[in-house]
CSV table of C-alpha atoms and ligand atoms in Angstrom, one decimal:
chain,number,residue,atom,x,y,z
A,3,MET,CA,-86.6,-70.1,-36.1
A,4,THR,CA,-88.6,-73.2,-36.3
A,5,THR,CA,-87.5,-76.6,-35.4
A,6,THR,CA,-87.4,-79.4,-38.0
A,7,PRO,CA,-88.0,-82.9,-37.0
A,8,GLN,CA,-84.4,-83.3,-38.3
A,9,THR,CA,-83.4,-80.3,-35.4
A,10,MET,CA,-85.9,-82.1,-32.9
A,11,GLY,CA,-83.7,-85.0,-33.2
A,12,GLN,CA,-80.2,-83.0,-32.8
A,13,GLN,CA,-81.0,-82.1,-29.0
A,14,PHE,CA,-80.1,-85.7,-28.4
A,15,GLY,CA,-77.2,-85.4,-30.4
A,16,ARG,CA,-78.8,-87.4,-33.7
A,17,ARG,CA,-79.8,-86.9,-37.1
A,18,SER,CA,-83.7,-87.9,-36.6
A,19,TRP,CA,-86.6,-88.0,-33.9
A,20,ALA,CA,-88.2,-91.1,-33.4
A,21,GLU,CA,-91.2,-92.1,-31.6
A,22,PRO,CA,-90.7,-93.0,-27.4
A,23,TRP,CA,-92.6,-96.1,-27.7
A,24,LYS,CA,-92.7,-99.3,-29.2
A,25,ILE,CA,-95.4,-101.0,-30.4
A,26,LYS,CA,-96.7,-104.5,-28.7
A,27,MET,CA,-100.0,-104.8,-30.5
A,28,VAL,CA,-101.4,-104.5,-34.0
A,29,GLU,CA,-104.9,-103.9,-35.6
A,30,PRO,CA,-105.0,-105.0,-39.7
A,31,LEU,CA,-105.6,-102.5,-41.8
A,32,THR,CA,-108.8,-102.5,-44.5
A,33,MET,CA,-107.1,-102.7,-47.9
A,34,THR,CA,-109.7,-100.8,-50.9
A,35,ASP,CA,-110.2,-101.2,-54.2
A,36,ARG,CA,-111.5,-98.6,-56.4
A,37,ALA,CA,-114.8,-100.1,-57.5
A,38,GLY,CA,-115.3,-100.4,-53.5
A,39,ARG,CA,-114.7,-96.8,-52.6
A,40,GLU,CA,-116.8,-95.6,-55.4
A,41,ARG,CA,-119.6,-97.9,-54.1
A,42,ALA,CA,-119.0,-96.6,-50.3
A,43,ALA,CA,-118.5,-92.9,-51.1
A,44,GLN,CA,-122.2,-92.7,-53.1
A,45,GLU,CA,-123.2,-94.3,-50.6
A,46,ALA,CA,-122.3,-92.2,-48.0
A,47,GLY,CA,-123.3,-89.0,-49.9
A,48,TYR,CA,-119.6,-87.9,-50.4
A,49,ASN,CA,-119.4,-87.0,-46.8
A,50,THR,CA,-116.3,-88.7,-45.0
A,51,PHE,CA,-118.2,-88.6,-41.4
A,52,LEU,CA,-121.0,-91.0,-43.3
A,53,LEU,CA,-118.4,-93.7,-44.1
A,54,LYS,CA,-118.0,-96.9,-42.7
A,55,SER,CA,-115.0,-97.1,-40.9
A,56,ASP,CA,-114.3,-100.8,-42.6
A,57,ASP,CA,-114.5,-99.3,-46.1
A,58,VAL,CA,-111.5,-96.8,-44.8
A,59,TYR,CA,-107.5,-97.4,-45.6
A,60,ILE,CA,-105.8,-95.1,-43.3
A,61,ASP,CA,-108.3,-93.1,-41.2
A,62,LEU,CA,-107.3,-89.1,-40.5
A,63,LEU,CA,-110.9,-87.9,-40.3
A,64,THR,CA,-109.9,-86.7,-36.4
A,65,ASP,CA,-107.3,-86.9,-33.8
A,66,SER,CA,-110.4,-87.2,-31.8
A,67,GLY,CA,-110.5,-90.6,-29.8
A,68,THR,CA,-108.6,-92.3,-32.0
A,69,ASN,CA,-105.4,-92.7,-30.4
A,70,ALA,CA,-103.6,-95.7,-29.6
A,71,MET,CA,-103.6,-96.0,-25.5
A,72,SER,CA,-100.2,-97.0,-23.8
A,73,ASP,CA,-99.9,-100.5,-22.0
A,74,ARG,CA,-100.0,-98.3,-18.7
A,75,GLN,CA,-103.2,-97.0,-19.6
A,76,TRP,CA,-104.7,-100.7,-20.4
A,77,ALA,CA,-103.7,-101.7,-16.6
A,78,GLY,CA,-105.5,-98.4,-15.6
A,79,MET,CA,-108.6,-100.1,-17.1
A,80,MET,CA,-108.4,-102.6,-15.3
A,81,LEU,CA,-108.3,-101.4,-12.2
A,82,GLY,CA,-111.9,-99.5,-12.9
A,83,ASP,CA,-114.0,-98.8,-9.7
A,84,GLU,CA,-117.3,-99.1,-11.3
A,85,ALA,CA,-119.3,-97.4,-8.3
A,86,TYR,CA,-121.8,-95.2,-8.9
A,87,ALA,CA,-120.5,-92.8,-6.3
A,88,GLY,CA,-117.5,-91.6,-5.4
A,89,SER,CA,-115.0,-93.9,-7.7
A,90,ARG,CA,-111.4,-94.1,-6.5
A,91,ASN,CA,-110.7,-93.8,-10.3
A,92,PHE,CA,-112.6,-90.0,-10.5
A,93,TYR,CA,-109.8,-89.1,-7.2
A,94,HIS,CA,-107.1,-90.1,-9.8
A,95,LEU,CA,-108.5,-87.9,-12.5
A,96,GLU,CA,-108.8,-85.3,-10.1
A,97,GLU,CA,-105.7,-85.1,-8.5
A,98,ALA,CA,-104.0,-85.3,-12.1
A,99,ILE,CA,-105.8,-82.6,-13.5
A,100,GLN,CA,-105.2,-80.4,-10.4
A,101,THR,CA,-101.4,-81.3,-10.7
A,102,VAL,CA,-100.4,-80.8,-14.5
A,103,TYR,CA,-103.1,-78.1,-15.4
A,104,GLY,CA,-103.6,-76.4,-11.9
A,105,TYR,CA,-107.4,-75.9,-11.6
A,106,LYS,CA,-109.0,-76.3,-8.1
A,107,HIS,CA,-112.7,-77.7,-9.1
A,108,ILE,CA,-113.1,-81.1,-11.6
A,109,VAL,CA,-116.1,-82.1,-13.0
A,110,PRO,CA,-115.7,-85.0,-15.2
A,111,THR,CA,-118.3,-85.2,-18.7
A,112,HIS,CA,-118.6,-87.9,-21.2
A,113,GLN,CA,-116.6,-86.0,-23.7
A,114,GLY,CA,-115.4,-82.2,-24.9
A,115,ARG,CA,-119.0,-81.1,-26.1
A,116,GLY,CA,-121.0,-82.1,-22.7
A,117,ALA,CA,-118.4,-80.0,-20.6
A,118,GLU,CA,-119.2,-76.8,-23.3
A,119,HIS,CA,-123.0,-77.3,-23.1
A,120,LEU,CA,-122.8,-76.9,-19.1
A,121,ILE,CA,-119.9,-73.8,-19.3
A,122,SER,CA,-122.5,-72.1,-21.9
A,123,GLN,CA,-125.6,-72.6,-20.0
A,124,ALA,CA,-123.6,-71.8,-16.5
A,125,ALA,CA,-121.7,-68.8,-17.3
A,126,ILE,CA,-123.7,-67.1,-20.8
A,127,LYS,CA,-126.9,-64.6,-20.0
A,128,LYS,CA,-129.0,-64.6,-23.0
A,129,GLY,CA,-127.8,-61.8,-25.3
A,130,GLN,CA,-123.9,-61.6,-24.0
A,131,TYR,CA,-121.2,-61.5,-26.8
A,132,VAL,CA,-118.6,-64.3,-26.1
A,133,PRO,CA,-115.7,-63.3,-27.7
A,134,GLY,CA,-112.8,-66.2,-28.6
A,135,ASN,CA,-110.3,-66.8,-30.8
A,136,MET,CA,-111.9,-68.3,-34.0
A,137,TYR,CA,-115.5,-70.2,-33.4
A,138,PHE,CA,-114.9,-74.3,-32.9
A,139,THR,CA,-118.2,-75.7,-34.1
A,140,THR,CA,-119.6,-77.5,-31.1
A,141,THR,CA,-118.0,-74.9,-28.5
A,142,ARG,CA,-119.9,-71.9,-30.8
A,143,LEU,CA,-123.1,-74.2,-31.0
A,144,HIS,CA,-123.3,-74.6,-27.5
A,145,GLN,CA,-122.3,-70.6,-26.6
A,146,GLU,CA,-125.3,-69.9,-29.3
A,147,MET,CA,-127.7,-72.2,-27.5
A,148,ALA,CA,-127.4,-70.8,-24.1
A,149,GLY,CA,-128.2,-67.4,-26.0
A,150,GLY,CA,-124.4,-66.0,-26.5
A,151,ILE,CA,-123.4,-64.3,-29.6
A,152,PHE,CA,-120.5,-65.8,-30.4
A,153,VAL,CA,-117.4,-62.7,-31.9
A,154,ASP,CA,-113.8,-63.8,-33.4
A,155,VAL,CA,-110.9,-61.9,-32.0
A,156,ILE,CA,-108.5,-63.9,-33.5
A,157,ILE,CA,-105.7,-61.7,-35.2
A,158,ASP,CA,-106.5,-60.9,-39.1
A,159,GLU,CA,-103.1,-63.2,-40.0
A,160,ALA,CA,-105.6,-66.5,-38.5
A,161,HIS,CA,-107.7,-66.3,-41.6
A,162,ASP,CA,-104.9,-66.3,-44.2
A,163,ALA,CA,-103.5,-69.8,-44.7
A,164,GLN,CA,-100.2,-68.5,-46.2
A,165,ASN,CA,-99.2,-66.2,-43.2
A,166,LEU,CA,-95.9,-67.0,-41.2
A,167,HIS,CA,-96.9,-65.7,-37.9
A,168,PRO,CA,-95.6,-68.0,-35.2
A,169,PHE,CA,-98.4,-67.5,-33.1
A,170,LYS,CA,-101.3,-67.2,-35.4
A,171,GLY,CA,-103.7,-68.5,-32.9
A,172,ASN,CA,-103.5,-65.1,-30.8
A,173,VAL,CA,-106.0,-62.8,-29.3
A,174,ASP,CA,-106.1,-59.4,-31.1
A,175,LEU,CA,-106.3,-57.7,-27.7
A,176,ASP,CA,-107.5,-54.7,-29.6
A,177,LYS,CA,-110.8,-56.2,-31.2
A,178,VAL,CA,-111.5,-57.2,-27.6
A,179,ALA,CA,-110.7,-53.6,-26.0
A,180,ALA,CA,-113.2,-52.3,-29.1
A,181,LEU,CA,-116.2,-54.5,-28.1
A,182,ILE,CA,-115.5,-53.9,-24.2
A,183,GLU,CA,-115.8,-50.3,-25.3
A,184,ARG,CA,-119.0,-50.9,-27.7
A,185,GLU,CA,-121.0,-53.2,-25.5
A,186,GLY,CA,-119.8,-52.8,-22.0
A,187,ALA,CA,-118.3,-55.5,-19.9
A,188,ALA,CA,-120.9,-56.5,-18.2
A,189,ASN,CA,-122.5,-57.8,-21.6
A,190,ILE,CA,-119.3,-59.9,-22.5
A,191,ALA,CA,-120.0,-63.7,-20.3
A,192,TYR,CA,-116.4,-64.5,-20.8
A,193,ILE,CA,-113.7,-64.9,-23.1
A,194,SER,CA,-113.3,-68.4,-24.9
A,195,LEU,CA,-109.8,-68.8,-25.8
A,196,ALA,CA,-108.5,-72.1,-27.0
A,197,GLY,CA,-105.1,-73.5,-27.4
A,198,THR,CA,-104.2,-75.0,-30.4
A,199,VAL,CA,-106.9,-73.2,-32.7
A,200,ASN,CA,-108.4,-76.3,-34.2
A,201,MET,CA,-110.0,-74.1,-37.4
A,202,ALA,CA,-107.5,-72.0,-37.9
A,203,GLY,CA,-104.9,-75.2,-38.7
A,204,GLY,CA,-103.9,-76.2,-35.2
A,205,GLN,CA,-102.0,-72.9,-34.5
A,206,PRO,CA,-100.8,-72.1,-31.2
A,207,MET,CA,-101.3,-69.0,-28.8
A,208,SER,CA,-98.7,-67.1,-27.3
A,209,MET,CA,-98.1,-67.1,-23.6
A,210,ALA,CA,-97.8,-62.8,-23.6
A,211,ASN,CA,-100.6,-63.0,-25.5
A,212,VAL,CA,-102.4,-64.9,-22.8
A,213,LYS,CA,-100.9,-62.6,-20.0
A,214,ALA,CA,-101.7,-59.3,-21.8
A,215,LEU,CA,-105.3,-60.9,-22.1
A,216,ARG,CA,-105.6,-61.6,-18.6
A,217,ALA,CA,-104.3,-58.0,-17.6
A,218,LEU,CA,-107.1,-56.2,-20.0
A,219,CYS,CA,-109.4,-58.5,-18.6
A,220,ASP,CA,-108.9,-57.8,-15.2
A,221,GLN,CA,-109.4,-54.5,-15.7
A,222,HIS,CA,-112.6,-55.3,-16.7
A,223,GLY,CA,-113.5,-57.8,-14.4
A,224,ILE,CA,-114.0,-60.7,-17.6
A,225,LYS,CA,-113.6,-64.0,-17.1
A,226,ILE,CA,-111.2,-66.1,-19.2
A,227,TYR,CA,-112.0,-69.7,-20.1
A,228,LEU,CA,-109.9,-72.0,-22.1
A,229,ASP,CA,-110.9,-74.9,-24.6
A,230,ALA,CA,-107.6,-76.8,-23.1
A,231,THR,CA,-108.3,-80.1,-26.2
A,232,ARG,CA,-105.0,-79.5,-27.3
A,233,MET,CA,-103.1,-76.9,-25.0
A,234,MET,CA,-100.3,-79.2,-24.5
A,235,GLU,CA,-99.3,-79.4,-28.0
A,236,ASN,CA,-99.8,-75.2,-27.9
A,237,ALA,CA,-96.9,-75.5,-25.0
A,238,PHE,CA,-94.9,-77.3,-27.5
A,239,PHE,CA,-95.0,-74.3,-29.8
A,240,ILE,CA,-94.0,-72.0,-26.8
A,241,GLN,CA,-91.2,-73.7,-25.8
A,242,GLU,CA,-90.1,-74.0,-29.6
A,243,ARG,CA,-91.1,-70.1,-30.8
A,244,GLU,CA,-91.2,-67.9,-27.6
A,245,ALA,CA,-88.5,-66.3,-25.6
A,246,GLY,CA,-87.4,-67.6,-22.4
A,247,TYR,CA,-89.6,-71.0,-22.4
A,248,ALA,CA,-86.7,-73.5,-24.6
A,249,ASP,CA,-85.5,-74.3,-21.1
A,250,LYS,CA,-88.9,-75.2,-19.8
A,251,THR,CA,-90.7,-78.4,-19.6
A,252,ILE,CA,-93.9,-78.8,-21.8
A,253,ALA,CA,-95.5,-79.4,-18.3
A,254,GLN,CA,-94.3,-76.5,-16.4
A,255,ILE,CA,-95.5,-74.0,-19.9
A,256,LEU,CA,-98.5,-75.8,-19.6
A,257,LYS,CA,-99.2,-74.8,-15.8
A,258,GLU,CA,-98.2,-71.0,-16.5
A,259,PHE,CA,-100.5,-71.0,-19.0
A,260,CYS,CA,-103.2,-72.5,-17.2
A,261,SER,CA,-102.5,-69.9,-14.5
A,262,TYR,CA,-103.7,-67.2,-16.6
A,263,THR,CA,-107.2,-68.4,-17.1
A,264,ASP,CA,-110.3,-68.7,-14.4
A,265,GLY,CA,-110.9,-72.4,-15.7
A,266,ALA,CA,-111.0,-75.0,-18.8
A,267,TRP,CA,-112.8,-77.3,-20.3
A,268,MET,CA,-111.5,-80.4,-22.4
A,269,SER,CA,-112.2,-83.1,-25.2
A,270,ALA,CA,-109.7,-85.6,-23.2
A,271,LYS,CA,-110.0,-87.8,-26.8
A,272,LYS,CA,-107.3,-85.3,-27.8
A,273,ASP,CA,-104.1,-84.7,-25.6
A,274,ASN,CA,-105.2,-86.9,-23.0
A,275,LEU,CA,-104.6,-90.0,-25.2
A,276,VAL,CA,-107.7,-91.8,-24.7
A,277,ASN,CA,-111.0,-93.1,-26.7
A,278,ILE,CA,-113.7,-91.2,-25.3
A,279,GLY,CA,-113.8,-88.7,-22.0
A,280,GLY,CA,-114.1,-85.1,-21.1
A,281,TRP,CA,-114.1,-82.8,-18.5
A,282,LEU,CA,-114.7,-78.7,-16.9
A,283,ALA,CA,-112.5,-77.5,-14.3
A,284,VAL,CA,-112.9,-73.9,-12.7
A,285,ASN,CA,-111.3,-72.2,-9.7
A,286,ASP,CA,-114.1,-70.2,-8.5
A,287,GLN,CA,-116.4,-72.3,-5.8
A,288,ASP,CA,-119.8,-71.1,-6.8
A,289,LEU,CA,-119.5,-71.8,-10.5
A,290,PHE,CA,-118.3,-75.1,-9.7
A,291,GLU,CA,-121.4,-75.7,-7.3
A,292,GLU,CA,-123.5,-74.9,-10.1
A,293,LEU,CA,-122.0,-77.0,-12.4
A,294,ARG,CA,-121.4,-80.0,-10.1
A,295,ASN,CA,-125.4,-79.7,-9.8
A,296,MET,CA,-125.9,-79.3,-13.4
A,297,VAL,CA,-124.0,-82.6,-14.7
A,298,VAL,CA,-126.2,-84.5,-12.7
A,299,ILE,CA,-129.0,-83.6,-15.1
A,300,PHE,CA,-127.4,-84.1,-18.5
A,301,GLU,CA,-124.5,-86.4,-17.8
A,302,GLY,CA,-124.1,-88.2,-14.2
A,303,LEU,CA,-123.3,-88.6,-10.6
A,304,HIS,CA,-120.4,-85.4,-10.2
A,305,THR,CA,-117.8,-88.3,-9.5
A,306,TYR,CA,-118.4,-90.2,-13.3
A,307,GLY,CA,-120.1,-87.3,-15.7
A,308,GLY,CA,-121.1,-90.1,-18.0
A,309,LEU,CA,-117.8,-91.7,-17.6
A,310,ALA,CA,-116.9,-95.9,-16.9
A,311,GLY,CA,-114.8,-95.7,-13.7
A,312,ARG,CA,-111.7,-97.5,-16.0
A,313,ASP,CA,-112.1,-94.7,-18.6
A,314,MET,CA,-111.2,-92.0,-15.7
A,315,GLU,CA,-108.4,-93.9,-14.5
A,316,ALA,CA,-107.4,-94.1,-18.5
A,317,ILE,CA,-107.6,-90.1,-18.7
A,318,ALA,CA,-105.6,-89.7,-15.4
A,319,ILE,CA,-102.7,-92.0,-16.4
A,320,GLY,CA,-103.0,-90.2,-20.1
A,321,ILE,CA,-102.8,-86.7,-19.0
A,322,PHE,CA,-99.3,-87.5,-17.3
A,323,GLU,CA,-98.1,-89.4,-20.7
A,324,GLY,CA,-99.1,-86.7,-22.7
A,325,VAL,CA,-97.1,-83.9,-21.1
A,326,GLN,CA,-94.2,-85.7,-21.6
A,327,ASP,CA,-91.7,-83.5,-23.6
A,328,ALA,CA,-90.4,-86.9,-25.3
A,329,HIS,CA,-94.4,-87.8,-26.2
A,330,ILE,CA,-95.3,-84.4,-27.9
A,331,ARG,CA,-92.0,-83.7,-29.6
A,332,SER,CA,-92.4,-87.2,-31.7
A,333,ARG,CA,-96.0,-86.4,-31.8
A,334,ILE,CA,-95.4,-83.2,-33.7
A,335,GLY,CA,-92.6,-84.3,-35.3
A,336,GLN,CA,-94.6,-86.4,-37.2
A,337,VAL,CA,-97.2,-84.3,-38.5
A,338,ARG,CA,-94.6,-81.8,-39.6
A,339,TYR,CA,-93.0,-84.8,-41.6
A,340,LEU,CA,-96.2,-84.9,-43.4
A,341,GLY,CA,-96.4,-81.0,-43.7
A,342,GLU,CA,-92.9,-81.1,-45.3
A,343,LEU,CA,-93.5,-84.0,-48.0
A,344,LEU,CA,-96.3,-81.7,-49.2
A,345,THR,CA,-94.4,-79.0,-49.3
A,346,ASP,CA,-91.6,-79.9,-51.2
A,347,TRP,CA,-94.2,-81.1,-53.7
A,348,GLY,CA,-95.9,-77.5,-53.9
A,349,ILE,CA,-99.2,-78.7,-52.4
A,350,PRO,CA,-100.7,-75.9,-51.1
A,351,ILE,CA,-101.3,-76.4,-47.4
A,352,VAL,CA,-101.8,-74.0,-43.9
A,353,GLN,CA,-98.5,-72.5,-42.4
A,354,PRO,CA,-96.8,-72.7,-40.3
A,355,VAL,CA,-97.6,-76.7,-39.8
A,356,GLY,CA,-100.0,-76.8,-36.4
A,357,GLY,CA,-100.5,-79.1,-33.9
A,358,HIS,CA,-102.5,-82.3,-35.0
A,359,ALA,CA,-103.3,-82.3,-38.5
A,360,ILE,CA,-102.2,-81.1,-42.0
A,361,PHE,CA,-104.4,-78.4,-43.4
A,362,LEU,CA,-104.9,-78.9,-47.4
A,363,ASP,CA,-106.0,-75.4,-48.9
A,364,ALA,CA,-109.1,-76.2,-51.0
A,365,ARG,CA,-108.8,-72.5,-52.5
A,366,ARG,CA,-105.5,-73.2,-54.3
A,367,PHE,CA,-105.7,-76.6,-54.7
A,368,TYR,CA,-109.0,-76.0,-56.5
A,369,PRO,CA,-108.2,-72.1,-57.8
A,370,HIS,CA,-110.8,-73.1,-61.0
A,371,LEU,CA,-113.9,-74.4,-58.1
A,372,PRO,CA,-116.1,-71.2,-56.3
A,373,GLN,CA,-116.9,-71.9,-52.4
A,374,SER,CA,-120.8,-72.8,-53.6
A,375,VAL,CA,-119.2,-76.0,-55.0
A,376,PHE,CA,-117.6,-76.9,-51.7
A,377,PRO,CA,-113.9,-77.1,-52.7
A,378,ALA,CA,-112.9,-78.6,-49.2
A,379,GLN,CA,-115.3,-81.4,-48.8
A,380,THR,CA,-115.0,-82.4,-52.6
A,381,LEU,CA,-110.8,-82.8,-52.1
A,382,ALA,CA,-112.1,-84.6,-49.0
A,383,ALA,CA,-113.8,-87.3,-51.1
A,384,GLU,CA,-111.6,-87.1,-54.2
A,385,LEU,CA,-109.1,-88.3,-51.8
A,386,TYR,CA,-110.9,-91.1,-49.9
A,387,LEU,CA,-111.8,-92.4,-54.1
A,388,ASP,CA,-108.3,-92.2,-55.0
A,389,SER,CA,-107.1,-94.1,-51.7
A,390,GLY,CA,-109.1,-95.1,-49.1
A,391,ILE,CA,-107.8,-92.3,-47.0
A,392,ARG,CA,-110.6,-90.3,-45.0
A,393,SER,CA,-109.8,-86.6,-44.3
A,394,MET,CA,-112.4,-83.9,-43.3
A,395,GLU,CA,-113.9,-81.0,-44.6
A,396,ARG,CA,-112.7,-77.6,-42.5
A,397,GLY,CA,-114.8,-75.1,-44.9
A,398,VAL,CA,-117.9,-73.6,-45.8
A,399,VAL,CA,-119.9,-76.9,-44.8
A,400,SER,CA,-118.5,-76.9,-41.4
A,401,ALA,CA,-118.9,-73.2,-40.7
A,402,GLY,CA,-123.0,-73.7,-41.3
A,403,ARG,CA,-124.9,-70.9,-41.5
A,404,ASP,CA,-125.4,-67.7,-39.4
A,405,PRO,CA,-128.8,-67.8,-37.0
A,406,HIS,CA,-130.1,-64.1,-37.4
A,407,THR,CA,-129.8,-64.2,-41.4
A,408,GLY,CA,-130.2,-68.0,-42.3
A,409,GLU,CA,-127.3,-67.4,-45.0
A,410,HIS,CA,-123.8,-69.4,-45.5
A,411,TYR,CA,-120.8,-68.9,-43.3
A,412,TYR,CA,-118.4,-68.1,-45.7
A,413,PRO,CA,-115.1,-68.7,-44.0
A,414,LYS,CA,-112.3,-67.3,-45.3
A,415,LEU,CA,-110.6,-70.6,-44.6
A,416,GLU,CA,-111.8,-73.4,-47.1
A,417,LEU,CA,-109.5,-76.5,-45.9
A,418,THR,CA,-109.8,-80.2,-46.3
A,419,ARG,CA,-107.7,-81.6,-42.8
A,420,LEU,CA,-105.8,-84.7,-42.6
A,421,THR,CA,-105.6,-85.2,-39.4
A,422,ILE,CA,-102.9,-87.4,-37.4
A,423,PRO,CA,-104.0,-89.8,-34.5
A,424,ARG,CA,-101.4,-90.0,-31.5
A,425,ARG,CA,-99.6,-93.1,-31.8
A,426,VAL,CA,-101.5,-95.0,-34.1
A,427,TYR,CA,-99.6,-94.6,-37.4
A,428,THR,CA,-95.9,-94.9,-38.6
A,429,GLN,CA,-94.0,-92.6,-40.8
A,430,ALA,CA,-94.6,-95.1,-43.7
A,431,HIS,CA,-98.3,-94.4,-43.5
A,432,MET,CA,-97.4,-90.7,-44.1
A,433,ASP,CA,-95.6,-91.9,-47.1
A,434,VAL,CA,-98.4,-93.4,-48.5
A,435,VAL,CA,-100.8,-90.6,-47.6
A,436,ALA,CA,-98.4,-87.3,-49.4
A,437,GLU,CA,-98.1,-89.8,-52.3
A,438,ALA,CA,-101.8,-90.0,-52.6
A,439,VAL,CA,-102.8,-86.1,-52.1
A,440,LYS,CA,-100.2,-85.6,-54.9
A,441,THR,CA,-101.9,-87.9,-57.3
A,442,VAL,CA,-105.3,-86.0,-56.5
A,443,PHE,CA,-103.2,-83.0,-56.8
A,444,ASP,CA,-102.0,-83.8,-60.2
A,445,GLN,CA,-106.0,-84.6,-61.5
A,446,ARG,CA,-107.0,-81.2,-59.8
A,447,ASP,CA,-108.2,-79.7,-62.8
A,448,ALA,CA,-110.3,-82.3,-64.1
A,449,THR,CA,-112.6,-82.3,-60.9
A,450,ARG,CA,-115.9,-80.6,-60.9
A,451,GLY,CA,-117.4,-80.1,-57.2
A,452,LEU,CA,-120.1,-81.3,-55.2
A,453,LYS,CA,-123.8,-80.3,-54.8
A,454,MET,CA,-125.6,-80.3,-51.3
A,455,VAL,CA,-128.3,-82.7,-51.5
A,456,TYR,CA,-129.4,-83.1,-47.7
A,457,GLU,CA,-128.6,-80.5,-45.4
A,458,PRO,CA,-129.3,-81.3,-41.6
A,459,LYS,CA,-129.9,-78.5,-38.8
A,460,TYR,CA,-127.2,-78.7,-36.5
A,461,LEU,CA,-123.6,-79.2,-37.2
A,462,ARG,CA,-124.8,-79.9,-40.9
A,463,PHE,CA,-120.8,-81.4,-41.8
A,464,PHE,CA,-121.6,-84.2,-40.2
A,465,GLN,CA,-124.9,-85.9,-41.8
A,466,ALA,CA,-125.0,-83.8,-45.1
A,467,ARG,CA,-125.2,-85.5,-48.2
A,468,PHE,CA,-123.4,-84.4,-51.8
A,469,GLU,CA,-123.8,-85.4,-55.2
A,470,ARG,CA,-120.9,-85.0,-57.7
A,471,LEU,CA,-121.2,-82.5,-60.2
B,9,F0G,N1,-112.7,-78.5,-28.5
B,9,F0G,C1,-112.2,-78.8,-29.8
B,9,F0G,C2,-110.9,-77.6,-30.0
B,9,F0G,C3,-112.4,-79.7,-30.4
B,9,F0G,O1,-111.4,-79.7,-31.5
B,9,F0G,C4,-113.7,-80.4,-30.2
B,9,F0G,C5,-113.4,-82.0,-30.9
B,9,F0G,C6,-114.4,-80.3,-29.1
B,9,F0G,C7,-113.8,-79.2,-28.4
B,9,F0G,C8,-115.5,-81.0,-29.0
B,9,F0G,O2,-115.1,-82.1,-28.1
B,9,F0G,O3,-115.4,-83.9,-30.0
B,9,F0G,O4,-114.9,-84.4,-27.0
B,9,F0G,O5,-117.1,-83.5,-27.6
B,9,F0G,N2,-113.1,-82.1,-31.8
B,9,F0G,C9,-113.2,-83.0,-33.1
B,9,F0G,C10,-112.5,-82.6,-34.1
B,9,F0G,C11,-114.2,-83.5,-33.0
B,9,F0G,O6,-112.1,-83.8,-34.5
B,9,F0G,O7,-111.7,-82.0,-34.7
B,9,F0G,P1,-115.5,-83.8,-28.4
């Protein structure tokens, strides 16, 4: 059922797939050495977020804002209309979102969390529940700061790194129904959906699932808002795996999916192929009026939302490039290429491979390390020390603490993410990454773990510091 990079190529009658672009400009990489990496890692408190990018060789920290823009997007940057009000680039952006995603009203924001802030403040009343298909760090924090209580309603399979369910991002409708039954529909702010689900390993939701969720929510008058950050990648998995969608384009699938939701927030730094930006889109006129009013307080006027005109132009062009089938096929093909190398070498990763990253399963990588010594954080540190490759923890450090009890959240998934920026690295870089992970894997028995020595209050994974045990 799954398409390998090879069979993806066969759709063109060839054995291999390749990127639908060629390289026009290059950026030299920093070559690092062991002594320099030891110093840099120590200075950074063994937190890859605190490393200087100049000390990094291959940067797989995130796919957020790290994309390579196209020549068309760079040309669009020169057409920036830097008017405070009514920039023409805003109208291009508005039209692109309406055309490709299908929502009615648009509010630009400086990035995704700016949009999360606005929608959370506007649509959550204190004490209301916000069910979602697994949490995301900034999303949940904004929901909690607005007085909401996040409830995870993803299917159980999502919490199992080895379960091969083709749509591990699906919502468990029974969990939603039980919550409605227990708390009452009026106490549910909205359903917070994400496609794909970042913390589950970039796992998709199916069209059937969102349709059924829509029907359930309609019975109770509950709204559905979508985190559309990587929804184009989600559409690829629907095309590949769901009956009836093989002959539809990514663009058609995306638009149909969005039609079952009432609005979306977006980190344009991912699917939309830019380095900065975000947006919020809703169909409801009254909610839009409120969001358009709020954006002036926190982001900027409603026709720029914290962005330069040129940035909005780049997003508008990126939206049309990002939704092309050939683009997504090669984007996910590259992620899978890395996943297949690691799998062939017996290295434990989240399966099936998701859209934007390979997630190393730190529990199975370091079976001798308890979660209290931060196995995924340790793995990220060891990988950097070995090779200068930067990855990111997605485990107990990212999960943070329960605001009510003050205890660590102990997530089932303890993962280290190798996140692949779009259109940036080559297949040869993927080979080097796989070899570096293999080296760290071969030395796993000698690895001890970390102790947290500084913990910031919010989103601690960004700035926490550690010492090696
Ligand atoms: N939603 C999802 C699913 C995300 O992955 C992110 C960011 C955001 C919202 C917030 O958007 O960064 O533009 O404010 N994820 C990045 C990552 C940081 O590395 O996964 P933002």
